[in-house]
Every structure is written in C-alpha cells, then in structure tokens.
CSV table of C-alpha atoms in Angstrom, one decimal:
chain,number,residue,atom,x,y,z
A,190,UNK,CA,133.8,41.3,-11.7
A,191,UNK,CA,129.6,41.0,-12.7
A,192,UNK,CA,130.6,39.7,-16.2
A,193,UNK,CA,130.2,36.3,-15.2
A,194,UNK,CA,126.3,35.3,-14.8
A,195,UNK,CA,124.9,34.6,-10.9
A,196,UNK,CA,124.5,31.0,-10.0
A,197,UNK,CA,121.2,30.7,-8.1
A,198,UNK,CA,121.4,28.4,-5.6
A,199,UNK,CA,118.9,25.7,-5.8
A,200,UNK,CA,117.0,26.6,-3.1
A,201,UNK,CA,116.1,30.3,-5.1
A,202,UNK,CA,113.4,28.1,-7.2
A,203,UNK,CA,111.7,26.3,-4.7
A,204,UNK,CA,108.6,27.9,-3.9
A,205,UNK,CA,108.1,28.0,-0.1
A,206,UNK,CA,111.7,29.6,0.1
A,207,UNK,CA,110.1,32.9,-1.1
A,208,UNK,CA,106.8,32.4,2.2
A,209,UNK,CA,107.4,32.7,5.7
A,210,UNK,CA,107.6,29.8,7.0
A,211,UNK,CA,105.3,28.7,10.1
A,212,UNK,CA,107.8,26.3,12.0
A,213,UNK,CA,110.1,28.5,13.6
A,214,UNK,CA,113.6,26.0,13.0
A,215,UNK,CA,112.6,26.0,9.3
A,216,UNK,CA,112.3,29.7,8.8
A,217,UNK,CA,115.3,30.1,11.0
A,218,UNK,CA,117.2,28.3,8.2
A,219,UNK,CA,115.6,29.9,5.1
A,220,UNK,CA,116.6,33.2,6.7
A,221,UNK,CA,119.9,31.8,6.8
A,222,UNK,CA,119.6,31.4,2.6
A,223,UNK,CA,118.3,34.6,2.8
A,224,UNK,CA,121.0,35.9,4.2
A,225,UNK,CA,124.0,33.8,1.9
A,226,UNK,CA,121.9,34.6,-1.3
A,227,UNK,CA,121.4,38.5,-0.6
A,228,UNK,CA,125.5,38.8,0.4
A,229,UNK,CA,126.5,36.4,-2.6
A,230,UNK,CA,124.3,38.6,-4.9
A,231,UNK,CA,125.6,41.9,-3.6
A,232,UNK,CA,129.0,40.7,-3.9
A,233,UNK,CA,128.6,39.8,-7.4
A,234,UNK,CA,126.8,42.4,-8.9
A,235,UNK,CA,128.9,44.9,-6.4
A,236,UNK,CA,125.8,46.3,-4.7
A,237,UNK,CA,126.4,48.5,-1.6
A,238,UNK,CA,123.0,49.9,-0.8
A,239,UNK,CA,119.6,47.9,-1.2
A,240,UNK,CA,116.6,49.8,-1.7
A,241,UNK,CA,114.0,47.2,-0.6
A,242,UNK,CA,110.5,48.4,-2.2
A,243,UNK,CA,112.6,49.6,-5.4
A,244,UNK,CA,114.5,45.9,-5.5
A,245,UNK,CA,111.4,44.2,-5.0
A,246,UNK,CA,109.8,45.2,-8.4
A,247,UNK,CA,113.3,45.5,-10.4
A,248,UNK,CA,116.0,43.0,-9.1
A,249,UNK,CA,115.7,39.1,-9.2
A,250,UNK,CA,117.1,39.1,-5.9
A,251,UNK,CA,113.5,39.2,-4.9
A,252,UNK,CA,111.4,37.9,-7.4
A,253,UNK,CA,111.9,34.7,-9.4
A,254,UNK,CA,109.9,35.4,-12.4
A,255,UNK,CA,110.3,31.3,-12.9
A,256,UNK,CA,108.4,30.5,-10.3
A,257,UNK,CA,106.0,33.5,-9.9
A,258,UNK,CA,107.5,33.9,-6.8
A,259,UNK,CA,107.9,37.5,-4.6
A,260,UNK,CA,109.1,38.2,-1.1
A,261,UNK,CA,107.0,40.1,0.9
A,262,UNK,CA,108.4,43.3,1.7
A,263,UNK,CA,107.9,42.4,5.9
A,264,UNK,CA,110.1,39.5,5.0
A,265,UNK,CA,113.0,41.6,3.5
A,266,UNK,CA,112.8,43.6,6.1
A,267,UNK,CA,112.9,40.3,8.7
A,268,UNK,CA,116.1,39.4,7.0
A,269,UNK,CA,117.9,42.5,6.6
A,270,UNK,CA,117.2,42.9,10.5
A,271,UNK,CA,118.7,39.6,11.3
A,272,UNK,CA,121.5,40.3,8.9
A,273,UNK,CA,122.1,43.8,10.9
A,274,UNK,CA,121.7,41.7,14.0
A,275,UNK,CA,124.9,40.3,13.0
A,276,UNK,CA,126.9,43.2,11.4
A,277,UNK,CA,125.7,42.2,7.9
A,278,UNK,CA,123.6,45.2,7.3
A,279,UNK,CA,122.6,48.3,8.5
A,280,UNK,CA,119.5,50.6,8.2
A,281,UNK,CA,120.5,53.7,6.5
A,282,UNK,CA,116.4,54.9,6.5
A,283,UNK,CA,113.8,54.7,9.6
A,284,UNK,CA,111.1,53.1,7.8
A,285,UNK,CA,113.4,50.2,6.6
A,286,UNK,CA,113.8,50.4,3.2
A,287,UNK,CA,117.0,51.4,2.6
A,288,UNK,CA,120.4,49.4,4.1
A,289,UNK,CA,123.8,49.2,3.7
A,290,UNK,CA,124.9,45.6,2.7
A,291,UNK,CA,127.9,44.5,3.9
A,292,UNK,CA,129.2,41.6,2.0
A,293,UNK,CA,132.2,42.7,3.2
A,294,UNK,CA,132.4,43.5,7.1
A,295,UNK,CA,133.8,47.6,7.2
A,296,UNK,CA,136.5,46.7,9.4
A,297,UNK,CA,137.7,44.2,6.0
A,298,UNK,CA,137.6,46.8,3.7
A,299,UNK,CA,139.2,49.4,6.0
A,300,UNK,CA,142.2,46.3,6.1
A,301,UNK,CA,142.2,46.3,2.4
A,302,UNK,CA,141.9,50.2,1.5
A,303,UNK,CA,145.0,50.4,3.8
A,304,UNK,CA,146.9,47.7,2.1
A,305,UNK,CA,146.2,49.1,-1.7
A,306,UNK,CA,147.5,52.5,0.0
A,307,UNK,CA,150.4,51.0,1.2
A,308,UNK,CA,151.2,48.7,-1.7
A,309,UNK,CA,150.7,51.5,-3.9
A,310,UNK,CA,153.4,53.7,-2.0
A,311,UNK,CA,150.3,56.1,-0.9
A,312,UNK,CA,151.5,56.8,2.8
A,313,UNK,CA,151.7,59.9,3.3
A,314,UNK,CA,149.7,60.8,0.2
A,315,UNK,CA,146.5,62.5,0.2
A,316,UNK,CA,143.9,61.2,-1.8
A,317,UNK,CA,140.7,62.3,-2.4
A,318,UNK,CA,137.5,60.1,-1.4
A,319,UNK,CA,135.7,60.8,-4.8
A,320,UNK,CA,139.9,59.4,-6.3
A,321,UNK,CA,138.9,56.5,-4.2
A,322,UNK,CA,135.4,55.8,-5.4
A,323,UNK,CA,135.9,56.9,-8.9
A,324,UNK,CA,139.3,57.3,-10.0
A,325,UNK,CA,140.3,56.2,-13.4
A,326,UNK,CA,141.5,52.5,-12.3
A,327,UNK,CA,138.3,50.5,-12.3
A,328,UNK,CA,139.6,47.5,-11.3
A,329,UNK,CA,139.9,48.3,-7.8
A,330,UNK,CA,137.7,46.9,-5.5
A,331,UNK,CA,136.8,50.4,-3.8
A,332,UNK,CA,135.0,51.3,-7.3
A,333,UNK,CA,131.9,52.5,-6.9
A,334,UNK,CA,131.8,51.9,-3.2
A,335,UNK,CA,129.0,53.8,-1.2
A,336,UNK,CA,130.2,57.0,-0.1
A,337,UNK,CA,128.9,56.3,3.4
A,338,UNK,CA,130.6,53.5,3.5
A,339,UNK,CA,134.1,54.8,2.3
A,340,UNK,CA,133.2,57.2,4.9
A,341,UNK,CA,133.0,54.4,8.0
A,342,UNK,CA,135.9,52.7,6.5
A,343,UNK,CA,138.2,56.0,6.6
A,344,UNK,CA,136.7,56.5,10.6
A,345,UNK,CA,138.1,52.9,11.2
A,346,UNK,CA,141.7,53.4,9.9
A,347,UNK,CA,141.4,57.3,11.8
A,348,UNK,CA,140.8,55.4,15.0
A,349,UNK,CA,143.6,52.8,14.2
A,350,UNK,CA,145.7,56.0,13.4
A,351,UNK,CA,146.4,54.4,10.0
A,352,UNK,CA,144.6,57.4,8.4
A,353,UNK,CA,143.2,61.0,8.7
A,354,UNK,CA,140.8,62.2,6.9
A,355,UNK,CA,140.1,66.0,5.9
A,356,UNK,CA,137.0,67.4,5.5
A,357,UNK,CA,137.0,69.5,2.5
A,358,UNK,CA,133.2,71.3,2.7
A,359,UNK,CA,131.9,68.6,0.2
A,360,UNK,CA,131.6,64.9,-0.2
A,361,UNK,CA,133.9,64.5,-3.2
A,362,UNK,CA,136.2,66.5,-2.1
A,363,UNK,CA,137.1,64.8,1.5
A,364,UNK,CA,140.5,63.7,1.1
A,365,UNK,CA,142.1,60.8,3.1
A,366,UNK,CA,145.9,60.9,4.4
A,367,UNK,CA,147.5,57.2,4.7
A,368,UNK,CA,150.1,57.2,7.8
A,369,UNK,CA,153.0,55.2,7.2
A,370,UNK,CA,152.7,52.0,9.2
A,371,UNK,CA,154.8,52.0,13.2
C-alpha cells in the first residue's frame, strides 16, 4: 500500500503552515490541514501510533527539510488534541507524546475485521490476535495493526455480540471467536 510515494499537499511547503498562527480563524483552518495531512500520511504509510518528540526529528510529517521548516512540539500536541476532540486520536501517554491515530474510526475497522471473518468463512473460528496482526497474508489491511487497537476493535464487535474474545495470559496469544451473524 506505501509503495506509491506521498503527495504533499501544497500547503506542506508554505512556511507559516508549520507557525502558530495569531488570528484565531486562520489557525482554526491550518489545524484542519493539520489534521487531513497527519490522517492522509498515517493512512499511507500505515502508521497506528505517533510518537510525537521521536517523529519530530525522524518523520517528514513534521519537518519539511525544503523549507527548514519544524512544528513545535506544543503545536503537535494542539492538533492531536483537536483530532482526539473529534475521535481522530487518542493519548495513549499522560505527557502527550504518544497517540493512537485513527485514520480509520475503531468502530470502521471493527465493521471490516468482521466482514473479512465472515467472507473468509471464519464464524465460528478462533483466531489468534497475533494471526490477525501478523499472519502470513500481508495484504490484509489488519497487518501490522496496533495491538491496542486490535484490542478496542475486538471490545466493539464483543459488545455487538459479533465476537468474543479469549484471553489467553499473553498478548499474542488472545484469540478472537467470530459469531455467525442473526
């Protein structure tokens, strides 16, 4: 899926879109691009988890080497609250560097994950979360996913009664059992 190079949007190489900006309708909007870029990016390069300080020095997400152009960290963080302010992201760390992205909203991929099971004739199969994660087919869009979000996305389908997952002492041994649909 990342084979294909990103397309920066235009507005990635103008300088002021990497500042805080002092009219409050203006910076509204650029944390709006903020917020399309950082989801667009994730998607692409099939990021779950940002690390904000660790990005910041090692991902062009925020740093256009071009330009000479960094966010601030306090501006990351501004964005990745708004973003979890509407379901985008959420803070997996108290000091706000670390966040689940989600380019796709949980209750999407739960949808999905239940649709491969069921396409795949996997009701009433057990299947391992680390199977799920980091089976031998990587062209499924569950590769690689964050195990705490496999983990909220299993919850969902429990609550639908769609699923139920078994705790097997570990992480990668959890399994997941897909209930035939009623």
């Amino acid at each position: 899926m990342a084979s294909k190079t990103f397309e920066w949007p235009s507005h990635y190489h103008f300088p002021p879109f990497f500042t805080k900006q002092p009219n409050s309708d203006t910076n509204t909007q650029r944390i709006q691009h903020w917020k399309s870029l950082i989801l667009s990016y994730c998607q692409h390069h099939r990021i779950f988890v940002i690390n904000v300080r660790e990005m910041m020095q090692s991902s062009p997400l925020f740093f256009n080497e071009k330009i000479s152009r960094r966010l601030q960290f306090e501006d990351a963080v501004e964005i990745l609250q708004y973003m979890s302010a509407a379901g985008l992201s959420e803070w997996l760390s108290t000091d706000k560097n670390r966040c689940l992205v989600y380019w796709r909203k949980p209750t999407e991929w739960a949808d999905a994950l239940y649709a491969y099971a069921d396409a795949n004739a996997l009701t009433d199969s057990v299947l391992t979360l680390y199977e799920i994660r980091e089976g031998e087919d990587t062209t499924l869009e569950f590769h690689g996913m964050d195990h705490g979000l496999l983990v909220k996305v299993v919850e969902i389908l429990e609550k639908q009664g769609r699923a139920v997952m078994f705790d097997a002492g570990s992480p990668d041994t959890a399994g997941v059992k897909f209930l035939p649909p009623q």
